[in-house]
Short mmCIF file of C-alpha atoms in Angstrom, two decimals:
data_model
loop_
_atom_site.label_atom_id
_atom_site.label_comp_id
_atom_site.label_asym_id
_atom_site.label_seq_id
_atom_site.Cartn_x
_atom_site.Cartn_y
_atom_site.Cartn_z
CA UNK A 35 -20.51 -13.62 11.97
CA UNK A 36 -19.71 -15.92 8.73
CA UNK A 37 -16.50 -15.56 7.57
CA UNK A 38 -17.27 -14.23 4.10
CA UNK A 39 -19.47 -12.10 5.91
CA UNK A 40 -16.37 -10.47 7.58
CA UNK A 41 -14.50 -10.13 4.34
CA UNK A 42 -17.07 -8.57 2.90
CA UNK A 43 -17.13 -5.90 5.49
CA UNK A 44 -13.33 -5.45 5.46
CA UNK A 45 -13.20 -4.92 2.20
CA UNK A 46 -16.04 -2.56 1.64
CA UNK A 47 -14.43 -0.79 4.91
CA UNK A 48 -11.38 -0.80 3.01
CA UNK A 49 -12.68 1.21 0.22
CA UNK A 50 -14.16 3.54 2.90
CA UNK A 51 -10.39 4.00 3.82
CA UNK A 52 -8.62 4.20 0.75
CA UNK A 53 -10.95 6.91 -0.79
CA UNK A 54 -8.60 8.95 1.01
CA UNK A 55 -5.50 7.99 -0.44
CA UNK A 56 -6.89 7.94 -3.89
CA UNK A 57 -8.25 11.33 -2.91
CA UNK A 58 -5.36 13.77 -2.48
CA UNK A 59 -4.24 12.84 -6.23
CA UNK A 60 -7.44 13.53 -7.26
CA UNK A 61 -7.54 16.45 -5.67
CA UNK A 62 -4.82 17.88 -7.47
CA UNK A 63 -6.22 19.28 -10.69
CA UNK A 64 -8.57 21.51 -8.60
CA UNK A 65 -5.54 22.94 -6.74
CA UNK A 66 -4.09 23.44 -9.78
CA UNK A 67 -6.99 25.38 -11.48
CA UNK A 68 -8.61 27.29 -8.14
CA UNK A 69 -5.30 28.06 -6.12
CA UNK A 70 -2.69 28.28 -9.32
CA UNK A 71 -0.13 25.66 -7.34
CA UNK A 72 2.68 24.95 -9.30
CA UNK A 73 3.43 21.26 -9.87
CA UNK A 74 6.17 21.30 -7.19
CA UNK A 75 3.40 22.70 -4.89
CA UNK A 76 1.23 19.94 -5.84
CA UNK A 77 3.92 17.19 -5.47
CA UNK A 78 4.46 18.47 -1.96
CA UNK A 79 0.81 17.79 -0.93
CA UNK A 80 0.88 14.50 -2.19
CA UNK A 81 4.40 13.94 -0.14
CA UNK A 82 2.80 15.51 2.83
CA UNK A 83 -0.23 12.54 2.75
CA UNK A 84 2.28 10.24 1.76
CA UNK A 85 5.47 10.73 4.05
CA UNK A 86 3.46 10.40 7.20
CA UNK A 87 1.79 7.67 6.19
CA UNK A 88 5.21 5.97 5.28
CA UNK A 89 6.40 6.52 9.07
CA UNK A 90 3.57 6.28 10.93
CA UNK A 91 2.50 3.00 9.85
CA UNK A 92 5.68 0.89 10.45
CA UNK A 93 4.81 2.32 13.82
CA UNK A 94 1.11 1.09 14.53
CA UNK A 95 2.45 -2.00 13.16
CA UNK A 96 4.80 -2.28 15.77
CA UNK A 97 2.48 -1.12 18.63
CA UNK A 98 -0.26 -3.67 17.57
CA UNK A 99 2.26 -6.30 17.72
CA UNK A 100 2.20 -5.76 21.27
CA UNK A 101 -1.11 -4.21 23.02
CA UNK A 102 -4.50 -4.84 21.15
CA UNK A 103 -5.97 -1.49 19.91
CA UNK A 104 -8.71 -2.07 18.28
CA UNK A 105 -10.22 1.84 18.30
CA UNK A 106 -7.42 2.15 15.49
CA UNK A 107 -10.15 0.82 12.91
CA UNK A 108 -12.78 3.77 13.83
CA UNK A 109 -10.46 6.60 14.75
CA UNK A 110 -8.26 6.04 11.45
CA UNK A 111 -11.27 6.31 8.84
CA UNK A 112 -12.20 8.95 10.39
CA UNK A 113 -8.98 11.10 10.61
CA UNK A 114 -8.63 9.87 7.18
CA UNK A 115 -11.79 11.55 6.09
CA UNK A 116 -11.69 14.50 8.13
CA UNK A 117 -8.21 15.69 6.65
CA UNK A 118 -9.77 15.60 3.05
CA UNK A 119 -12.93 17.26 4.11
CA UNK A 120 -10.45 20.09 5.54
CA UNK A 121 -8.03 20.50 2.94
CA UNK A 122 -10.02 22.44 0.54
CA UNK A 123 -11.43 24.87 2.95
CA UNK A 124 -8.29 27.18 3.38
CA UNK A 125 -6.62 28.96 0.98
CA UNK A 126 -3.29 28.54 3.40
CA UNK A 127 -0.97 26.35 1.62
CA UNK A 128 0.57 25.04 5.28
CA UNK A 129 -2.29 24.06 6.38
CA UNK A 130 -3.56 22.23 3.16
CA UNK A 131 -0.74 20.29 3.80
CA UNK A 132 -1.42 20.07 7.43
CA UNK A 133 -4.79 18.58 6.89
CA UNK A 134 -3.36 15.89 4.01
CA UNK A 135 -1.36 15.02 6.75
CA UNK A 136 -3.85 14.61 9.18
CA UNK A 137 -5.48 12.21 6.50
CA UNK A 138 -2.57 10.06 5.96
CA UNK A 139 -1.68 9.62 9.63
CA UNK A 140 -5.28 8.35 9.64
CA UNK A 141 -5.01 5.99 6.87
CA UNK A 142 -1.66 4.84 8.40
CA UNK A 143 -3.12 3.98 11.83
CA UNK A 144 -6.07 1.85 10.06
CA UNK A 145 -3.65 -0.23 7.61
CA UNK A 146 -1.51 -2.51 9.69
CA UNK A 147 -4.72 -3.71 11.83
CA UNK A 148 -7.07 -4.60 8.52
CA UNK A 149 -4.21 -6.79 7.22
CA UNK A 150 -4.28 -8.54 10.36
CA UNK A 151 -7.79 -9.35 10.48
CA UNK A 152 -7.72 -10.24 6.45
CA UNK A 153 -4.76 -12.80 7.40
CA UNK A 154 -7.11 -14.29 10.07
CA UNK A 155 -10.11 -14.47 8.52
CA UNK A 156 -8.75 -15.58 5.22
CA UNK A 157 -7.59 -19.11 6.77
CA UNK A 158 -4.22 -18.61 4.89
CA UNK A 159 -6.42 -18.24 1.13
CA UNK A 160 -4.49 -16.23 -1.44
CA UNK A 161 -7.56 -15.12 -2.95
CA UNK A 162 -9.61 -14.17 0.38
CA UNK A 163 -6.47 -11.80 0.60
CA UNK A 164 -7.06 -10.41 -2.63
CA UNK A 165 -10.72 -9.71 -2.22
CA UNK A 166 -9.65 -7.80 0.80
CA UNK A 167 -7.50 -5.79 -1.42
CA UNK A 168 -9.61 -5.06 -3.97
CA UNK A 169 -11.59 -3.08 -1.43
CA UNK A 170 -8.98 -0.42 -1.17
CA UNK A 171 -8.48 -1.14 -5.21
CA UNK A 172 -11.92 0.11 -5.50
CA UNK A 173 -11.91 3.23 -2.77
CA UNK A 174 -8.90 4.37 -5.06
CA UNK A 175 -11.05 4.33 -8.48
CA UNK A 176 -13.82 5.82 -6.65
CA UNK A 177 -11.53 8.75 -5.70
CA UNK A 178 -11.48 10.42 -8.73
CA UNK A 179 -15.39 10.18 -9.55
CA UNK A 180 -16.18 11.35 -5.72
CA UNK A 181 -14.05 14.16 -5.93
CA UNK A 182 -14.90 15.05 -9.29
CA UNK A 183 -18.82 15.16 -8.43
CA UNK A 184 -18.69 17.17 -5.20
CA UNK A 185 -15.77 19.19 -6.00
CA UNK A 186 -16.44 19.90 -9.67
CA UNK A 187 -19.62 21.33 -9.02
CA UNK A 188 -19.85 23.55 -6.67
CA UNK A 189 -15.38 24.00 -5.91
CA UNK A 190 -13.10 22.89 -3.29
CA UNK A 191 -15.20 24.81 -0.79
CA UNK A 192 -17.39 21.46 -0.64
CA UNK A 193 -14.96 19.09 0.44
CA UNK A 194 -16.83 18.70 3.77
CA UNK A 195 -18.79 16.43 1.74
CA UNK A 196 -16.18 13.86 0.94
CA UNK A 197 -16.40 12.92 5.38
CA UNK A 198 -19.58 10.70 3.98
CA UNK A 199 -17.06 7.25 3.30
CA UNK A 200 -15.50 7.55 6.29
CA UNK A 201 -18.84 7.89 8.27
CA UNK A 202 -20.02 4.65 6.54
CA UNK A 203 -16.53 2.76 7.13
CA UNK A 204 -16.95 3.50 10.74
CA UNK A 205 -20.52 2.00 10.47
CA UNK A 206 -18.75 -0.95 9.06
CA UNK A 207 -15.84 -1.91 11.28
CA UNK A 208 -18.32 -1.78 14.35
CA UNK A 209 -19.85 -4.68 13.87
CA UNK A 210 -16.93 -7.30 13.27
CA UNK A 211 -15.37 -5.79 16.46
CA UNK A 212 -18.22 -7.11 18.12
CA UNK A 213 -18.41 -10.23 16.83
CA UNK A 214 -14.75 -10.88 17.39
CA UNK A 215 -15.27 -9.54 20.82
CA UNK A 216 -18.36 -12.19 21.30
CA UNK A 217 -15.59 -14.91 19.66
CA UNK A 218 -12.80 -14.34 21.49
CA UNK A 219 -14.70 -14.43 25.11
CA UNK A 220 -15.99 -18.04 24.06
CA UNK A 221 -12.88 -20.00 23.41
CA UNK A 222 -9.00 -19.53 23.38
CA UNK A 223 -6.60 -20.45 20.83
CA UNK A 224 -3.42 -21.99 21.72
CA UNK A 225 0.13 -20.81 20.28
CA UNK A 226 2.53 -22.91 18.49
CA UNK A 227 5.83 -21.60 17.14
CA UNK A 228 5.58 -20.91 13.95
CA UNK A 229 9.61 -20.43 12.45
CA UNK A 230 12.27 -17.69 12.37
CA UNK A 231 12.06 -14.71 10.93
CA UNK A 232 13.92 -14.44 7.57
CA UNK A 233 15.02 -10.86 7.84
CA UNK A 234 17.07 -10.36 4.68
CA UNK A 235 13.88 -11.49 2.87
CA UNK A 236 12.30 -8.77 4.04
CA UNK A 237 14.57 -6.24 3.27
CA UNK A 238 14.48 -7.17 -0.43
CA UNK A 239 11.03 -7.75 -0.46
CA UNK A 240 10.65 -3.95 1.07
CA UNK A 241 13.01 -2.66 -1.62
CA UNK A 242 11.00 -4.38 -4.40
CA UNK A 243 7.91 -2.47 -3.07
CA UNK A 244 9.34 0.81 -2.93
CA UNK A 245 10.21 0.67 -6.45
CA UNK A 246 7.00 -0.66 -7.37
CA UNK A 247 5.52 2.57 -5.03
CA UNK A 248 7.64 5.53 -6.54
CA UNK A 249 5.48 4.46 -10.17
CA UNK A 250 2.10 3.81 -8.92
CA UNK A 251 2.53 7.03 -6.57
CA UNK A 252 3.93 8.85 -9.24
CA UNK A 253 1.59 8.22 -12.00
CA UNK A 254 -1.23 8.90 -8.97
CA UNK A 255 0.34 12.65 -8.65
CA UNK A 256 0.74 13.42 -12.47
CA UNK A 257 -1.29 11.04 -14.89
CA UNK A 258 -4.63 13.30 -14.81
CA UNK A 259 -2.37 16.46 -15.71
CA UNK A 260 -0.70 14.36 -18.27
CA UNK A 261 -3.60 12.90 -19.74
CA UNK A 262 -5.10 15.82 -20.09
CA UNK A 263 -1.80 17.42 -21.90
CA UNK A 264 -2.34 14.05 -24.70
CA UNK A 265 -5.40 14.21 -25.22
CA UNK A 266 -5.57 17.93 -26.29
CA UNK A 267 -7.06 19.46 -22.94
CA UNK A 268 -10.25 17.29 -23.26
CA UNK A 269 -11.76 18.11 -19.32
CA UNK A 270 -12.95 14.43 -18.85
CA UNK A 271 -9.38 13.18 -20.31
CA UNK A 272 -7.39 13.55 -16.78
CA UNK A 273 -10.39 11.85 -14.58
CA UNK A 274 -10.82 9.12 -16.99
CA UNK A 275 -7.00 8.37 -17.03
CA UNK A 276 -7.32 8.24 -13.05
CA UNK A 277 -10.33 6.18 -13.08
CA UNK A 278 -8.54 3.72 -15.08
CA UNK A 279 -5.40 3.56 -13.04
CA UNK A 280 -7.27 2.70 -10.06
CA UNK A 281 -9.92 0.22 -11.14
CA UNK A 282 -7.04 -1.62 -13.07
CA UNK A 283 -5.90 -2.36 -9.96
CA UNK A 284 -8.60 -4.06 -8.69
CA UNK A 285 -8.61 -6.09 -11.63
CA UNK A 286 -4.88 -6.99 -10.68
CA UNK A 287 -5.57 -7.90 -6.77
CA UNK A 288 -8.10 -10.42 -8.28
CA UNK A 289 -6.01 -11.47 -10.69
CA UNK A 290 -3.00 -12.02 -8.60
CA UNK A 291 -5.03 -14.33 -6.26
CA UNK A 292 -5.67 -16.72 -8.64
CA UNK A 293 -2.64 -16.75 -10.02
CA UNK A 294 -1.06 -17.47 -6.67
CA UNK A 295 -3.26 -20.59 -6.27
CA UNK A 296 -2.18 -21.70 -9.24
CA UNK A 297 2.15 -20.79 -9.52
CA UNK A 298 3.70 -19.70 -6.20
CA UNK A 299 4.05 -15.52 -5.24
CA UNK A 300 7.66 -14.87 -5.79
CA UNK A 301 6.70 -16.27 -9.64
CA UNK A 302 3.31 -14.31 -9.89
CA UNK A 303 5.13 -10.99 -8.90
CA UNK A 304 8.46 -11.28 -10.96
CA UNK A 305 6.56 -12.15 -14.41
CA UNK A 306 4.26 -9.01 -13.20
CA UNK A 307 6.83 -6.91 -12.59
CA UNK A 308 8.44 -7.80 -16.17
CA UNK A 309 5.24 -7.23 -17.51
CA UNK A 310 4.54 -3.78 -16.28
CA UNK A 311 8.13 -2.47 -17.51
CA UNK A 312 6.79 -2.26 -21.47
CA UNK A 313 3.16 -0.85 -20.04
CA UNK A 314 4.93 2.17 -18.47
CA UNK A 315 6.96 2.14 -21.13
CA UNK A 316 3.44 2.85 -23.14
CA UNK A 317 2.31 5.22 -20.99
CA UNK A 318 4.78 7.77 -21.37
CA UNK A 319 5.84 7.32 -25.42
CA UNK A 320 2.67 6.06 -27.09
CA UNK A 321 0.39 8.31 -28.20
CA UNK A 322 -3.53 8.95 -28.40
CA UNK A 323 -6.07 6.77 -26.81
CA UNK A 324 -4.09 3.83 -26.56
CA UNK A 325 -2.61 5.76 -22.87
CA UNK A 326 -6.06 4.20 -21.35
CA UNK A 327 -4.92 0.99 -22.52
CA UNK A 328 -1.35 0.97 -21.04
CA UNK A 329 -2.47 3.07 -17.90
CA UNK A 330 -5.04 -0.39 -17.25
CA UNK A 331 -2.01 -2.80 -18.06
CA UNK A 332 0.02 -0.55 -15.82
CA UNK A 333 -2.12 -0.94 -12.87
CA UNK A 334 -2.76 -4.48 -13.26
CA UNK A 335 0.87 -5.08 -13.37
CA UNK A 336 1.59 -3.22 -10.21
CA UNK A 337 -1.52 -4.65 -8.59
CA UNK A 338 -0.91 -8.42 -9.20
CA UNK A 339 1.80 -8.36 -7.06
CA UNK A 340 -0.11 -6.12 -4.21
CA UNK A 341 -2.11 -8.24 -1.81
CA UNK A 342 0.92 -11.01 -2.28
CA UNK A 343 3.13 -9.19 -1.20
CA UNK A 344 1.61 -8.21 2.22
CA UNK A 345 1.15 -12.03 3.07
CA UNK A 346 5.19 -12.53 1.86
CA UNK A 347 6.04 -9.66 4.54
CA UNK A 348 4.41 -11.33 7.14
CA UNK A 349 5.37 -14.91 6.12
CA UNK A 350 9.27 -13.75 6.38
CA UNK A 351 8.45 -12.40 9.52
CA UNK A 352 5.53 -14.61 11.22
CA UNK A 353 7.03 -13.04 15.10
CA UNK A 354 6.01 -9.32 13.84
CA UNK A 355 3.27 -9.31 11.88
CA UNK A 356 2.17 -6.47 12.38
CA UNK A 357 5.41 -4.80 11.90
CA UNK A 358 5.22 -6.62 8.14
CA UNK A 359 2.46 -5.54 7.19
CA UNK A 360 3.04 -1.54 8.74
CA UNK A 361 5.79 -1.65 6.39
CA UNK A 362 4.99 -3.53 3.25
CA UNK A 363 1.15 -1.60 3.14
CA UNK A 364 2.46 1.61 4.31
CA UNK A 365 6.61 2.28 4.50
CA UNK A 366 7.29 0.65 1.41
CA UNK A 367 4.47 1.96 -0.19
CA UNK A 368 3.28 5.43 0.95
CA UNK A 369 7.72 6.09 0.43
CA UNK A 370 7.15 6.48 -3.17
CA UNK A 371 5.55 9.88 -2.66
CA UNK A 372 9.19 11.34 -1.87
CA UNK A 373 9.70 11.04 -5.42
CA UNK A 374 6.82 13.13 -6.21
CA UNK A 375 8.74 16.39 -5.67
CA UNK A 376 11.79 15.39 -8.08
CA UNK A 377 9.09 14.39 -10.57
CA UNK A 378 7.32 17.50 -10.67
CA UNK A 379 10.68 19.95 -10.21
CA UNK A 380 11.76 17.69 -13.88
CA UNK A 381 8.48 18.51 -15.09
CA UNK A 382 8.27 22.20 -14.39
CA UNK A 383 11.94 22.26 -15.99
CA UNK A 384 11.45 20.51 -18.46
CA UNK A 385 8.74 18.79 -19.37
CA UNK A 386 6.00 16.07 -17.43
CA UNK A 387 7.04 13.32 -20.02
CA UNK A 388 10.40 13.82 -19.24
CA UNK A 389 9.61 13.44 -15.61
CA UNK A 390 7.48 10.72 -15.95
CA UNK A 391 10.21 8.53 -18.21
CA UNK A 392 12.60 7.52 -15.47
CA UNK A 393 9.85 5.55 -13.54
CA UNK A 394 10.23 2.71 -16.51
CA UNK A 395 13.37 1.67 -14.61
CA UNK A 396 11.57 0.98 -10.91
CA UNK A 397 9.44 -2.18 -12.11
CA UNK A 398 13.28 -3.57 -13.75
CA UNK A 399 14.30 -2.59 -10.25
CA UNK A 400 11.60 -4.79 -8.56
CA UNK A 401 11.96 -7.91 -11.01
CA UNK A 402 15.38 -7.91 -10.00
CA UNK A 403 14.94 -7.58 -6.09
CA UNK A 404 12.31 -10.74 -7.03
CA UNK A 405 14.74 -13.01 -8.41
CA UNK A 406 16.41 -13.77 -5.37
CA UNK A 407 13.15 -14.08 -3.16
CA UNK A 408 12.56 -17.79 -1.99
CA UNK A 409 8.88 -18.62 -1.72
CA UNK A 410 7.82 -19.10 2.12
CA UNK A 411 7.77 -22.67 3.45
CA UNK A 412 3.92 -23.89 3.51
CA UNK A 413 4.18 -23.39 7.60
CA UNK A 414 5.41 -20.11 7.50
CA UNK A 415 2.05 -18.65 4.96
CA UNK A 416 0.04 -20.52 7.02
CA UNK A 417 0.62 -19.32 10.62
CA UNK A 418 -1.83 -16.61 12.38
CA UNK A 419 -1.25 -14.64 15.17
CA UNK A 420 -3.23 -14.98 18.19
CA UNK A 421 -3.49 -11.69 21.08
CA UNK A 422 -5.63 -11.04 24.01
CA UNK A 423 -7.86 -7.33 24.49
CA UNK A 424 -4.93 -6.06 26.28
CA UNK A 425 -2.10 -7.57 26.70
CA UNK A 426 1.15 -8.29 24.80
CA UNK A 427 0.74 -10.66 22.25
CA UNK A 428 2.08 -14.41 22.50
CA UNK A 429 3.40 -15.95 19.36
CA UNK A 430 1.88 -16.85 15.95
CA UNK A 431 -0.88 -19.38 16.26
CA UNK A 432 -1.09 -22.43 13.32
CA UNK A 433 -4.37 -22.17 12.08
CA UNK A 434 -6.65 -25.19 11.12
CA UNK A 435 -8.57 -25.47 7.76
CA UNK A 436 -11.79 -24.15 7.18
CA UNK A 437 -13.80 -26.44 9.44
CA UNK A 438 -12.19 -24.78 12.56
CA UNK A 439 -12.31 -21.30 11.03
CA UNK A 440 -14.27 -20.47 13.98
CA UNK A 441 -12.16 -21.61 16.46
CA UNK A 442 -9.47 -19.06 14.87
CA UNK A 443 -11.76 -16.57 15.08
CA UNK A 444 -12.67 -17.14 18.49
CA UNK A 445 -9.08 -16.77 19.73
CA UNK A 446 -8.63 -13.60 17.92
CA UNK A 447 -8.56 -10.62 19.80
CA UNK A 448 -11.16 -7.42 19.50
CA UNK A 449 -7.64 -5.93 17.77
CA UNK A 450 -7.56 -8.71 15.15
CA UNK A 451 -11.31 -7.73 14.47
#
C-alpha cells in the first residue's frame, strides 16, 4: 500500500473516530430541549465522555508501548459509535452518561495507536501529520450536521443511526492492518538509539495543552447554546456556530503544517497561542454576526498548534511514544472537560457569558508554558519506533528518507498499522 494511500485512510478513519467526540457536544441542545437537562446536567455528560477519555488514553499509550494491539483500531471506533447510538435511547440520566462513557473509552483506546502509525508513515513530514489531523478536524465539523439530520428529524430516539461512521472506519482500518501485516513479515528494521527523554519538556508541553483543552472543550459544551442566545434564538444559529468551530480547525491543522516547514513548532504554536487570546476575546464580547468570524479565528488558533504538538510529545520522549501521544491527544486534551461543570454551574448562576469569559486567560496560559519550550534536536523529530506482533517493543528506530519509506513500513508492526 502507497504511503499517501495509508494517510489517506488514517485520516478519513480518523474522522470516522472523531464524529464521536464532536458528537456528545452536539448532542447537547437536544438534551436540553427533549429531556429539560439543566446546563450543569449537560456539562456532566460532556465530562463523563471526556474524563474517561483523559485517563484511559495515557493508559493504551502505555500498553502499546509495550505489546502490539492492533484490534485497538476496530474495537475503539466501534465502542466509540456504539455509546452515541445508545445515549439517546434512555430517558435515565446515569446511563446517558454511562453510554458517553462507553464512547469516550472507545475513542481513547483508538487515539494513541493512529498517532503512531501517522508518525510512521509520515517519514518525520510536518504536514503528512497535519493531514492526519485534519481527519479528526473534519469528523468534529461533521458532528454537528450528522446529529442535526438524524436527530432533528425524527428525535433522540434515532441515534442508532449515528453507528453508520464507525461501521465505515472499521471498513477502513482493515485494510492498512493488512498491508502492514504483509510489510512487516518481508523485512525487519533495525533499532538505533534515538536520545533521552526530556521529561520536564513534557510536562510543560502537557500543561500548555490543557489550557489550550479547557477553551476548545469549553466552547464545544456551550457555543451552540450561546450562539443561539446572540443571535436572537435563530434555530440554525447554535449548529452553524458549531459547524464553524470545528471546520476552523481543520483549516488550522493544515495551516500549522506549513507553517512548521517553514519556522520551527515551539514558534508556530506560541504566535498561535497569542493569536487566539483576542479571538476568544471576540467570541464572548463582540456582538452580532461577527461571533462566526471569531469562533473560525478561534479554532484556527487552537488548531495550528494541534497536530505539532503530538509530534513535540513524542520528540521529548522518543523511549515512550506511545505514552506521548496517550497523553498529549487524550490526557491533556480530553482534561479540559472537567471544566465543563464550573462553566455551566457560572452560567446557570449567573450568566453563559460570564462563564464563558474566564477561558480568555488559558491561551495567555499556554503562550507562556511555550516560551520556555526548546525546539527538538533534528534526531529526536525524526526517530520512529519499531515493534514486533507481540512482543515488547525495542527502541525507537531512525528512519530513512522517502526512498526507504518502505523499508520503515516493513519493520512496522500490525500495531503501528
Amino acid at each position: 500500500m502507497q504511503r499517501n494511500t495509508s494517510i489517506t485512510l488514517l485520516s478519513v478513519g480518523h474522522a470516522c473516530v472523531d464524529i464521536y467526540q464532536g458528537a456528545v457536544a452536539s448532542l447537547v441542545p437536544f438534551f436540553v430541549a427533549e429531556r429539560a437537562y439543566s446546563y450543569a446536567a449537560v456539562s456532566g455528560i460532556v465530562l463523563a465522555a471526556s474524563l474517561l477519555s483523559s485517563v484511559a488514553q495515557p493508559v493504551f499509550g502505555a500498553l502499546t508501548d509495550r505489546w502490539a494491539m492492533p484490534w485497538l483500531l476496530p474495537v475503539g471506533t466501534l465502542l466509540g459509535g456504539l455509546g452515541i447510538a445508545l445515549s439517546g435511547l434512555s430517558g435515565s440520566y446515569g446511563l446517558t452518561l454511562a453510554f458517553v462513557a462507553v464512547s469516550g473509552v472507545g475513542v481513547a483506546a483508538y487515539h494513541p495507536e493512529s498517532a503512531r502509525v501517522a508518525r510512521l508513515v509520515s517519514q518525520g513530514s510536518h504536514s503528512a501529520m497535519s493531514w492526519f489531523s485534519v481527519g479528526g478536524n473534519l469528523g468534529f465539523a461533521l458532528a454537528p450536521l450528522m446529529v442535526a439530520a438524524v436527530v432533528a428529524t425524527g428525535g433522540l430516539r434515532l441515534t442508532p443511526l449515528l453507528a453508520l461512521p464507525a461501521l465505515a472506519g472499521v471498513a477502513l482500518c482493515l485494510p492498512v492492518l493488512r498491508a502492514l501485516g504483509r510489510r512487516q513479515a518481508a523485512g525487519a528494521g533495525t533499532a538505533v538509539p534515538a536520545g533521552d527523554d526530556d521529561r520536564a519538556s513534557f510536562v510543560k508541553l502537557s500543561l500548555a495543552v490543557v489550557c489550550r483543552s479547557i477553551v476548545f472543550v469549553g466552547l464545544s459544551a456551550f457555543i451552540s447554546l450561546y450562539a443561539t442566545q446572540r443571535m436572537d434564538g435563530g434555530s440554525a444559529a447554535g449548529p452553524a456556530a458549531l459547524f464553524v468551530l470545528y471546520l476552523g480547525g481543520a483549516v488550522g491543522s493544515v495551516l500549522g503544517g506549513s507553517l512548521a516547514n517553514r519556522w520551527d513548532r515551539v514558534t508556530v504554536c506560541r504566535w498561535s497561542y497569542l493569536i487566539t487570546v483576542g479571538a476568544v476575546a471576540g467570541v464572548v464580547f463582540v456582538p452580532g454576526p461577527a461571533l462566526y468570524a471569531f469562533v473560525a479565528l478561534t479554532s484556527a488558533g487552537l488548531y495550528v498548534p494541534f497536530s505539532l504538538q503530538v509530534t513535540l510529545g513524542q520528540d521529548y520522549m522518543p523511549s515512550r511514544v506511545g505514552t506521548a501521544s496517550g497523553i498529549t491527544l487524550g490526557l491533556a486534551v480530553s482534561i479540559g472537560g472537567l471544566a465543563s461543570p464550573a462553566i455551566g454551574s457560572i452560567a446557570d448562576a449567573t450568566s453563559l457569558r460570564t462563564a464563558l469569559a474566564p477561558l480568555i486567560l488559558m491561551p495567555v496560559l499556554s503562550w507562556l508554558f511555550f516560551r520556555t519550550l526548546p525546539e527538538p534536536s533534528p534526531k529526536l523529530s525524526t526517530s520512529l519506533e519499531q515493534g514486533g506482533p507481540s512482543s515488547p517493543r525495542p527502541g525507537p528506530v531512525a528512519h530513512p528518507k522517502a526512498d526507504a519509506a518502505d523499508a520503515a513500513l516493513a519493520s512496522a508492526g500490525p500495531d503501528q498499522r
